[in-house]
Short mmCIF file of C-alpha atoms in Angstrom, two decimals:
data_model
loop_
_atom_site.label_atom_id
_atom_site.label_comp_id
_atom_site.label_asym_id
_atom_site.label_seq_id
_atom_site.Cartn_x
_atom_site.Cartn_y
_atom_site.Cartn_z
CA UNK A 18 -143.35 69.84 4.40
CA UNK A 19 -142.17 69.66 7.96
CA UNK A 20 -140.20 66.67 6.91
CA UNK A 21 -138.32 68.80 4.56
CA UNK A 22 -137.76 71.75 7.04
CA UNK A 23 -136.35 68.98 9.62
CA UNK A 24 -134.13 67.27 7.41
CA UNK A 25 -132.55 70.28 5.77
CA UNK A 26 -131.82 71.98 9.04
CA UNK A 27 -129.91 68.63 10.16
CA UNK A 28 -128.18 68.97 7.02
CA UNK A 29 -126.90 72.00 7.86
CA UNK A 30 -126.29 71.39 11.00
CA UNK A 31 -124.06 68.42 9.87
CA UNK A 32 -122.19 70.44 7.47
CA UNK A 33 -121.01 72.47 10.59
CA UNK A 34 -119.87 69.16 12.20
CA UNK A 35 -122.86 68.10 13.95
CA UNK A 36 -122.70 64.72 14.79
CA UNK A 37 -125.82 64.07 16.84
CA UNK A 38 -128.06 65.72 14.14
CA UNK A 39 -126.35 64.02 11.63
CA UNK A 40 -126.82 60.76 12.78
CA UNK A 41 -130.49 61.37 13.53
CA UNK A 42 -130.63 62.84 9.82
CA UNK A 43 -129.25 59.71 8.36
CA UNK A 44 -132.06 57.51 10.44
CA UNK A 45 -134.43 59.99 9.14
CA UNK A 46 -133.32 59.16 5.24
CA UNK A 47 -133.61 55.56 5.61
CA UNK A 48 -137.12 55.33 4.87
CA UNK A 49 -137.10 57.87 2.60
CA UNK A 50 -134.01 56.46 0.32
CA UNK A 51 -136.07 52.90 0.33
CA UNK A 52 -138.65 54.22 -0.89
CA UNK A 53 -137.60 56.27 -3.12
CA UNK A 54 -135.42 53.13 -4.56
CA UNK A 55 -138.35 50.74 -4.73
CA UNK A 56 -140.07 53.04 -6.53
CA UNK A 57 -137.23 53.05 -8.98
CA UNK A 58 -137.95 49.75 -9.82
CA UNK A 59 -135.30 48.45 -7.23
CA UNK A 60 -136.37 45.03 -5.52
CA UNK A 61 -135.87 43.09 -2.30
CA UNK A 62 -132.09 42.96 -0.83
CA UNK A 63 -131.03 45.36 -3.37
CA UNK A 64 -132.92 47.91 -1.71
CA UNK A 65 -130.72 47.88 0.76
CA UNK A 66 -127.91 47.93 -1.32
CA UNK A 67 -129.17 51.38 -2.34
CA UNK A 68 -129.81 52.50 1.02
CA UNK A 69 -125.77 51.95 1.53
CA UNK A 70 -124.71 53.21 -1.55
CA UNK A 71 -126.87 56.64 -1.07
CA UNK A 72 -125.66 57.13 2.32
CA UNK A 73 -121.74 56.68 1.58
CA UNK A 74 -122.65 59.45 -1.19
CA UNK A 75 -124.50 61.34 0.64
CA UNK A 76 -121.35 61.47 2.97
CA UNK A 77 -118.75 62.35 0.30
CA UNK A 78 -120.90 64.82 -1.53
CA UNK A 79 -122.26 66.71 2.10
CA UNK A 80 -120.49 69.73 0.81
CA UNK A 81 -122.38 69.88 -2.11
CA UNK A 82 -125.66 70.55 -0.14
CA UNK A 83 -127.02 74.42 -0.74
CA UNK A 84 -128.56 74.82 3.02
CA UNK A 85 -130.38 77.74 1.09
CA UNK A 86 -132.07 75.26 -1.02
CA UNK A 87 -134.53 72.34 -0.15
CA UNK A 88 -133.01 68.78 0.87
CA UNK A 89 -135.14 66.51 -0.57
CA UNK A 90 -134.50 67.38 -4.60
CA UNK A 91 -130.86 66.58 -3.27
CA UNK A 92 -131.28 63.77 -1.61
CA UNK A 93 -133.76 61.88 -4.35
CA UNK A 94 -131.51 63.08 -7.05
CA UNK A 95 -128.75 60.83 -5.66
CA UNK A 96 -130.86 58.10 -4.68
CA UNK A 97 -132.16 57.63 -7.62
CA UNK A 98 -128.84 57.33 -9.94
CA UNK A 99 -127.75 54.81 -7.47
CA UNK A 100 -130.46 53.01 -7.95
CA UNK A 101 -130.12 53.44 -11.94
CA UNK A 102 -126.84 52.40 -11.18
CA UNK A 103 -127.79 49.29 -9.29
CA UNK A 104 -130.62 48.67 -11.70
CA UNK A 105 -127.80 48.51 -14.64
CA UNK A 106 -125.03 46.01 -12.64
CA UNK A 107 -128.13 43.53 -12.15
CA UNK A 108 -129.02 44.11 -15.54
CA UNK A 109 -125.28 43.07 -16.82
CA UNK A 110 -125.23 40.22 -14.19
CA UNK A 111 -127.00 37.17 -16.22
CA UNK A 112 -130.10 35.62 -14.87
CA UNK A 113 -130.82 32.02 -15.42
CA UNK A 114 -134.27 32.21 -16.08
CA UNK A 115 -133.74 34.26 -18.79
CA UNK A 116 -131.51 31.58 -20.16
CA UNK A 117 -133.65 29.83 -22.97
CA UNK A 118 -131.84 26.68 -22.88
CA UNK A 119 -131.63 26.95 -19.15
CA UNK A 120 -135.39 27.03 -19.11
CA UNK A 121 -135.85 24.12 -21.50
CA UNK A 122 -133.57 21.94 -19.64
CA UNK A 123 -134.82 22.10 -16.17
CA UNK A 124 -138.09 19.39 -15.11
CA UNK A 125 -140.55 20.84 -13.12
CA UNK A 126 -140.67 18.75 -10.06
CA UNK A 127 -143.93 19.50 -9.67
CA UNK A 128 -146.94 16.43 -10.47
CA UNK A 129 -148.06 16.45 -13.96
CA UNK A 130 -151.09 18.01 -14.54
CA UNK A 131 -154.02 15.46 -14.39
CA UNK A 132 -151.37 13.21 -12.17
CA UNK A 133 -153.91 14.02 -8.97
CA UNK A 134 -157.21 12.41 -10.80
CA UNK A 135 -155.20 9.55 -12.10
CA UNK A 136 -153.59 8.24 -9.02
CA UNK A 137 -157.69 8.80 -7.55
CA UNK A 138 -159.22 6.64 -10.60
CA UNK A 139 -156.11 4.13 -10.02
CA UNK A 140 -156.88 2.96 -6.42
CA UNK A 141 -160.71 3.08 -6.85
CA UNK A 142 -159.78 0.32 -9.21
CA UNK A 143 -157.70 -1.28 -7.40
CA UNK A 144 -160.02 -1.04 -4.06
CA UNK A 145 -163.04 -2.87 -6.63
CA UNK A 146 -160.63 -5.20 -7.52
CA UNK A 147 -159.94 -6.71 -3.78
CA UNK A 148 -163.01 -6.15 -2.53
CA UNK A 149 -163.95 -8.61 -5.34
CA UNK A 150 -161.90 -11.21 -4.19
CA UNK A 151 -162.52 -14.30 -1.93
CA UNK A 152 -162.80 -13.66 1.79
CA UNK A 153 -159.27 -15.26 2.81
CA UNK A 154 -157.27 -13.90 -0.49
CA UNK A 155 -158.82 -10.11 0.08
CA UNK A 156 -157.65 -10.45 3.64
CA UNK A 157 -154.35 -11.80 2.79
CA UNK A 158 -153.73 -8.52 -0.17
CA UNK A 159 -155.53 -6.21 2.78
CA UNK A 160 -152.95 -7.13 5.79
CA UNK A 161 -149.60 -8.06 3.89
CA UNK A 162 -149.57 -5.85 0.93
CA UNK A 163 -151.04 -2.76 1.69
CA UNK A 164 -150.68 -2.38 5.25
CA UNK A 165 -147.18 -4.16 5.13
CA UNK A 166 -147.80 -5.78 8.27
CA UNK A 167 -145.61 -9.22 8.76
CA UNK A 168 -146.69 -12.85 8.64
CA UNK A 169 -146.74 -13.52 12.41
CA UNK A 170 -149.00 -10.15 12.49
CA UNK A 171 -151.30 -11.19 9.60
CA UNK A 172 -151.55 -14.83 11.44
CA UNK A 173 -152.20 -13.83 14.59
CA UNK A 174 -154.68 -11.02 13.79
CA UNK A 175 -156.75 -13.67 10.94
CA UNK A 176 -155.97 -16.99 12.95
CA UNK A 177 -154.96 -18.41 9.64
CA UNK A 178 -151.07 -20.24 8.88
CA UNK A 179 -148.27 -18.67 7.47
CA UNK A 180 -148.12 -21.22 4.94
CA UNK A 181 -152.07 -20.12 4.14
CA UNK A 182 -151.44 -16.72 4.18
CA UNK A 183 -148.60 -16.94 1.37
CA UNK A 184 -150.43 -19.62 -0.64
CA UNK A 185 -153.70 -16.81 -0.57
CA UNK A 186 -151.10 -14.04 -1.47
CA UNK A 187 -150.25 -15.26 -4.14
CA UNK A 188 -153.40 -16.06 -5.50
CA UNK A 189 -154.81 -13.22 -4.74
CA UNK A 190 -151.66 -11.07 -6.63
CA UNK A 191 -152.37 -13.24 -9.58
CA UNK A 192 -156.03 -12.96 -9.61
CA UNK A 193 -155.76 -8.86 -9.04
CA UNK A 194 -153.01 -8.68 -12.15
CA UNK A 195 -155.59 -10.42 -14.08
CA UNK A 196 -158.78 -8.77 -13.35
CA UNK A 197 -156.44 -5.50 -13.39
CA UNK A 198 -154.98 -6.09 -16.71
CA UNK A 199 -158.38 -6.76 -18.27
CA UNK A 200 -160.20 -3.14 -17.18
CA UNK A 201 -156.71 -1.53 -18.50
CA UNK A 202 -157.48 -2.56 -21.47
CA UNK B 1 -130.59 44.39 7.06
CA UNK B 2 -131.72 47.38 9.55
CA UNK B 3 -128.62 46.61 11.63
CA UNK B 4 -126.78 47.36 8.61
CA UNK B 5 -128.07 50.49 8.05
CA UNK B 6 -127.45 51.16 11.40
CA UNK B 7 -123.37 49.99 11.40
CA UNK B 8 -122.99 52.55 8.82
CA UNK B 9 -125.08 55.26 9.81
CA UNK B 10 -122.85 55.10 13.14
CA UNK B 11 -119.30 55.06 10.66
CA UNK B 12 -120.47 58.04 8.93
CA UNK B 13 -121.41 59.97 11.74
CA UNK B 14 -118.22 58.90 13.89
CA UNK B 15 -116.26 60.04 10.42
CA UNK B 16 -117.64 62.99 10.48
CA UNK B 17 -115.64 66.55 9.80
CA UNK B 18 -117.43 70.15 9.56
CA UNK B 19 -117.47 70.92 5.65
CA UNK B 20 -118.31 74.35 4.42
CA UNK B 21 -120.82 74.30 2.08
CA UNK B 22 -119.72 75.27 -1.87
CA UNK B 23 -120.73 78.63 -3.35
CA UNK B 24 -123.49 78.46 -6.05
CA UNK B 25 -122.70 77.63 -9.28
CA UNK B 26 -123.06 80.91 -10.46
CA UNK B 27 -120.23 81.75 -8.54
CA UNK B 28 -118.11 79.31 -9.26
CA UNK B 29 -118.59 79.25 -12.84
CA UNK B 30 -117.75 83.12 -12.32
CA UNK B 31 -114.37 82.09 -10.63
CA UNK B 32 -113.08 79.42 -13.13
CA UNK B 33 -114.37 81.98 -16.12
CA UNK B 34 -111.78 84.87 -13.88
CA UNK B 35 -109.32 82.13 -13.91
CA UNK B 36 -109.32 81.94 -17.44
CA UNK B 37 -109.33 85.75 -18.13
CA UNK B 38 -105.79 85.47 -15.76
CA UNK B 39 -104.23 83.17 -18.44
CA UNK B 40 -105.39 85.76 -21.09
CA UNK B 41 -103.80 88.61 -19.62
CA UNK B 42 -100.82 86.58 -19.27
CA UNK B 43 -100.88 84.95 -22.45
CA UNK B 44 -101.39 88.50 -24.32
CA UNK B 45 -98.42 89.96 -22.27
CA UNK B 46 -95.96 86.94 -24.00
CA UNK B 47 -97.66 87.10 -27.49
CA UNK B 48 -97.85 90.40 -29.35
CA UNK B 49 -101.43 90.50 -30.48
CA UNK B 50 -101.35 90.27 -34.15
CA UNK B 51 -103.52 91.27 -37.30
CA UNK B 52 -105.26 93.96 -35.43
CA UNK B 53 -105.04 96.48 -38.42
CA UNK B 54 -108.22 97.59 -39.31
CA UNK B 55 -112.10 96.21 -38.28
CA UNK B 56 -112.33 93.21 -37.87
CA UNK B 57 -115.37 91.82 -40.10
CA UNK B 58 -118.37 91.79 -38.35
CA UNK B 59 -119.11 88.14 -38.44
CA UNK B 60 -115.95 87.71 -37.32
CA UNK B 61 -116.93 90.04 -34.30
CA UNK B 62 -120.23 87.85 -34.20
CA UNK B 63 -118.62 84.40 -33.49
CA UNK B 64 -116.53 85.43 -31.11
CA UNK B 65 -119.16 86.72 -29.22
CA UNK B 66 -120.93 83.30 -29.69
CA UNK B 67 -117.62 81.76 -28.59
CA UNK B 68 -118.10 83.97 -25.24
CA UNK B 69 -121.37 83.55 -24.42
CA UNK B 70 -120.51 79.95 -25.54
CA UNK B 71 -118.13 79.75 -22.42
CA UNK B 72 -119.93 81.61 -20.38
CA UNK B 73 -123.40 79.42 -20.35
CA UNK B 74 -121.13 75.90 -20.56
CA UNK B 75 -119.55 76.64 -17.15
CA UNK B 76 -122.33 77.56 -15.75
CA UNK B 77 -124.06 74.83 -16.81
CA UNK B 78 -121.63 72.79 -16.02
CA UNK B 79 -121.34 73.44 -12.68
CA UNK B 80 -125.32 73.73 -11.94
CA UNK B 81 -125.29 69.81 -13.12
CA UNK B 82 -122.56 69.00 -10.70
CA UNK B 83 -125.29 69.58 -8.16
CA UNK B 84 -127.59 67.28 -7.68
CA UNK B 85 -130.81 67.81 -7.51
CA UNK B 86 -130.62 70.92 -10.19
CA UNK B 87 -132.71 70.41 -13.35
CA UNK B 88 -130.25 68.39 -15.99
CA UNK B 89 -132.10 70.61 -18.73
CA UNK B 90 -129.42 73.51 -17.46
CA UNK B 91 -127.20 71.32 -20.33
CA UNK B 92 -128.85 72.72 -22.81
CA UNK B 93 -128.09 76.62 -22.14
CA UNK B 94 -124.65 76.74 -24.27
CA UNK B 95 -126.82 75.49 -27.41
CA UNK B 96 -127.86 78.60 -28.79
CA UNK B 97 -124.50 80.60 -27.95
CA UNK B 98 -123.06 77.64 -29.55
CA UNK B 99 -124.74 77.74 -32.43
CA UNK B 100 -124.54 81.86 -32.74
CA UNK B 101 -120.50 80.46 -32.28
CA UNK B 102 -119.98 77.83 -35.14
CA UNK B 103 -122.74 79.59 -37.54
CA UNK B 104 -120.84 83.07 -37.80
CA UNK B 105 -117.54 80.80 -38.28
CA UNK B 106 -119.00 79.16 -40.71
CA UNK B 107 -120.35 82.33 -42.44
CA UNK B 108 -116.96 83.69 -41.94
CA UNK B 109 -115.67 80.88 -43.48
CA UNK B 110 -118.03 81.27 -46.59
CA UNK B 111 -116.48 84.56 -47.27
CA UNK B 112 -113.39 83.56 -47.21
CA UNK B 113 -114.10 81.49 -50.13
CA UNK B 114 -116.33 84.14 -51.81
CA UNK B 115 -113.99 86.91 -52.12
CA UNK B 116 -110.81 85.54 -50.65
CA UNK B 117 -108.00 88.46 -49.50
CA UNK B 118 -104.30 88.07 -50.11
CA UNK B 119 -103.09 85.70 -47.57
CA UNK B 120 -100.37 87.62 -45.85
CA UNK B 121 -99.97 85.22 -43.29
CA UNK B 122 -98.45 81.16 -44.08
CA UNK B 123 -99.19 77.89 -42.74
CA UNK B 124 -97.02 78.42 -39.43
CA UNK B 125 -100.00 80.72 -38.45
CA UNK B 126 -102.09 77.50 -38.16
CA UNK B 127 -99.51 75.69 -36.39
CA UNK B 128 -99.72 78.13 -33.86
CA UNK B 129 -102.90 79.08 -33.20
CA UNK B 130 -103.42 74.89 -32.57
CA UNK B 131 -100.22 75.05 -30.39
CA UNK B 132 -102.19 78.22 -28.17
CA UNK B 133 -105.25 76.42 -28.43
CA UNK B 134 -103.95 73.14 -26.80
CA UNK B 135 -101.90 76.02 -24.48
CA UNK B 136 -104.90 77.23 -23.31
CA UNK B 137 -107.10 74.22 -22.87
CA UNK B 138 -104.98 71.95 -20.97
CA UNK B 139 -104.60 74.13 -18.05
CA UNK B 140 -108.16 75.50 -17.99
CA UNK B 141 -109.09 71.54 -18.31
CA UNK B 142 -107.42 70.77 -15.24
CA UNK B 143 -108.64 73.50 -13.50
CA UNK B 144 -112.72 73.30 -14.09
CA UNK B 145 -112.00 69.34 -13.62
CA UNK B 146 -110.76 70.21 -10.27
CA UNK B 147 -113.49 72.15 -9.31
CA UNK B 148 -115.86 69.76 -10.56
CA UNK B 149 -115.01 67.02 -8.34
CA UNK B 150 -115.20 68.91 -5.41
CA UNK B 151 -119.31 68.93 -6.16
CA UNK B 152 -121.10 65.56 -6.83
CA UNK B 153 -121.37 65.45 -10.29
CA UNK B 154 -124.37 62.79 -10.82
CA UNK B 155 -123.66 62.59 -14.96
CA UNK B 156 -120.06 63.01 -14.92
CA UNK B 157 -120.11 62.42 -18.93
CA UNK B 158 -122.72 65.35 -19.31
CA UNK B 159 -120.54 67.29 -16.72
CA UNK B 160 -117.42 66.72 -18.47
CA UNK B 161 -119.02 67.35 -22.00
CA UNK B 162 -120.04 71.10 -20.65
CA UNK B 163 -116.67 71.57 -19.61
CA UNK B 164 -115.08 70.81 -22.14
CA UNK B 165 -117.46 73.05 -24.40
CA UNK B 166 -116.43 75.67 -21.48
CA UNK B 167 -112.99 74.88 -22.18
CA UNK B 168 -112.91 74.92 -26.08
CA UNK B 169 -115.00 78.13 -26.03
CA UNK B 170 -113.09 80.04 -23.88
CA UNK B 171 -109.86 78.75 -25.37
CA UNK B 172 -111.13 80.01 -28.81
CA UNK B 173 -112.17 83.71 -27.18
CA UNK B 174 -108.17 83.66 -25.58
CA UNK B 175 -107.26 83.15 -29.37
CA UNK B 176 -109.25 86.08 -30.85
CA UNK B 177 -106.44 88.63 -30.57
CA UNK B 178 -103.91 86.86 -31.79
CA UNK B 179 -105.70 85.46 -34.28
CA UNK B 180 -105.96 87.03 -38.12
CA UNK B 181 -109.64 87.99 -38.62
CA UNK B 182 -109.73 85.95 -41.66
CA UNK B 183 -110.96 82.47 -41.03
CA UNK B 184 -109.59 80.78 -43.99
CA UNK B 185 -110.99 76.96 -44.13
CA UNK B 186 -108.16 75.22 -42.48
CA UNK B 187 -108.26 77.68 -39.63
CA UNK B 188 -112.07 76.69 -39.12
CA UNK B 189 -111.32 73.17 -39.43
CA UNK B 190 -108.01 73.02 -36.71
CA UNK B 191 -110.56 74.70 -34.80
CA UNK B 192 -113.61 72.52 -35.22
CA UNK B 193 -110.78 69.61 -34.54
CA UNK B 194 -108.98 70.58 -31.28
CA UNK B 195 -113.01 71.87 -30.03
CA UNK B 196 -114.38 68.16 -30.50
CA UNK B 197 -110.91 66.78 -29.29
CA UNK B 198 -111.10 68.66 -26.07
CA UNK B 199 -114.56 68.04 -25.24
CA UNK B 200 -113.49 64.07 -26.18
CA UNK B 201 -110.59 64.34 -23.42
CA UNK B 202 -112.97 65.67 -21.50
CA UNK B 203 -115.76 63.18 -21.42
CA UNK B 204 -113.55 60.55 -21.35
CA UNK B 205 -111.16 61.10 -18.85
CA UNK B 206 -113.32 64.03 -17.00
CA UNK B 207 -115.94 61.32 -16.79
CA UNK B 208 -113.89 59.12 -14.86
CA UNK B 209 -112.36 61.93 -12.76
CA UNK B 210 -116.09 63.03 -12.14
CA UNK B 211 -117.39 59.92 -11.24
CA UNK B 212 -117.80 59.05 -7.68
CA UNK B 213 -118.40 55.80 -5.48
#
């Protein structure tokens, strides 16, 4: 209860004009008021918002104080009816999530549930499938479609011709769409 | 957010003017309740108090003792809620005396009915006592209101419903002299009317008066 002493002794001193003890009352009620708001119900930035609105009260009712009395039954009192008050203009205020067909309408961008172990089972097929194929085809799917490298690239790296790169390409896209159609089904 | 805090921690203080600190309720309760005695004294040296002859009957004695008390415990209460930080159950102190208040009228009222007397006075008796009654309360209204917002009423509809009660009690105490003891139906009613209309003004513009930033 030294806390209480404190505070309502600046109090009084501010009611005499004190400004020094005022101010380091005020400081002193910050934590106080927050806590006192959150345990309200009051959440996040709006917490602050409380803070403010009990100090500029706090200011216009000063008179009000009893120095004879204790500070703190004063001071919660008013904290916590503008925190009820608070509490009720966010209440008014409509929130979208509470909007049904808000809810309803909005996709989750999120991946589907299951999407994770289907894109796994996907290119385990699809790494059977080429590793499957014949030497210069797999090579061909390996360098120009999945690692997107260029012709010249693919050529230079498998000493093979452009023109026998594309020719193995595209067998090897038609033999994959085959082999890959058929376990599909 | 802290800088916040600490922009208008340093407004406040730099705004700051020495304020004395208000009496207790008690006392101020005690000052409005003087107040109103004032306008009765000067009220019963315009009107010649009327229908004095004889006792009056005793429940007639026994609501306007409720009426009293009934203005006595509504200011107080209403100024103890005007504090915060005072227990809000100080609202309920007027009940009783209210209750003593509208349950000897209403007895009153009853025998009236039972074994009526000779009705010596006419309607313009009714007229009048509403035209004191609004007299009274508009004044007294203003006043407690006044007083109120000086405090830091933290229900200013609760507030404003005590002083009203305050109000419409001690307006109806101010009327007992000039009043005929016989509380004839219609009387009870204009009175149970311009009660619930002046605790109405009250709450609703008294609320708004009351209520602060």
């Amino acid at each position: 209860m030294a806390l209480e002493g404190e505070l309502a002794a600046m109090m009084a001193a501010a009611q005499r004009g004190d400004a020094a003890a005022y101010r380091a009352l005020l400081k002193a009620c910050l934590p106080v008021v927050a806590g006192i708001a959150r345990a309200q119900g009051v959440r996040g930035e709006a917490v602050d918002d409380v803070v403010q609105d009990t100090l500029m009260t706090v200011h216009a009712a000063r008179a009000s104080y009893d120095p004879a009395r204790p500070f703190l039954p004063w001071l919660g009192a008013i904290t916590r009816r503008r925190a009820i008050d608070r509490l009720r203009r966010a209440g008014r205020r409509p929130v979208e999530v509470h909007d049904p067909l808000a809810f309803e309408a909005e996709a989750d961008p999120g991946p589907a549930p299951g999407a994770h172990l289907e894109t796994r089972e996907r290119g385990a097929a699809l790494a059977r499938a080429v590793a499957a194929l014949p030497e210069g085809q797999r090579q061909a799917v390996e360098h120009l479609g999945l690692r997107e490298l260029s012709l010249e690239e693919t050529a230079a790296l498998t000493g093979r011709t452009k023109g026998a790169l594309k020719v193995n390409l595209h067998r090897a896209i038609k033999a994959l769409r085959a082999s890959l159609t058929r376990e599909g089904e | 957010m802290a800088a916040r805090h600490e922009q208008l921690v340093e407004d406040l203080a730099g705004r700051l003017a020495p304020v004395r600190p208000l009496p207790r309720p008690g006392l101020r309760a005690a000052a409005w309740l003087g107040a109103a005695l004032l306008l009765g004294a000067v009220l019963a040296m315009r009107f010649a108090a009327v229908g004095m002859e004889g006792q009056a009957p005793a429940d007639f004695q026994l609501a306007m003792v409720g009426a009293l008390l009934t203005a006595i415990a509504a200011a107080y209460a209403a100024f103890v809620t005007s504090v915060p930080g005072r227990p809000v159950g100080w609202a309920l102190l007027p009940l009783p005396p209210a209750a003593l208040w509208l349950g000897a009228s209403g007895l009153g009222c009853l025998r009236a009915w039972v074994s009526p007397i000779p009705d010596l006075h006419g309607e313009h008796e009714a007229v009048g006592c509403l035209g004191f009654l609004v007299c009274v309360s508009i004044p007294l209204s203003l006043l407690i209101v006044a007083m109120l917002r000086r405090a830091c009423p933290l229900r200013p509809n609760l507030t404003a419903a005590l002083a009203g009660l305050a109000v419409a009690a001690a307006a109806a105490t101010l009327l007992a002299p000039f009043h005929p003891h016989d509380t004839a139906l219609v009387d009870i009613f204009t009175h149970a009317v311009v009660v619930a209309g002046v605790i109405g003004v009250n709450v609703l513009a008294g609320g708004r008066l009351l209520t602060r930033g």
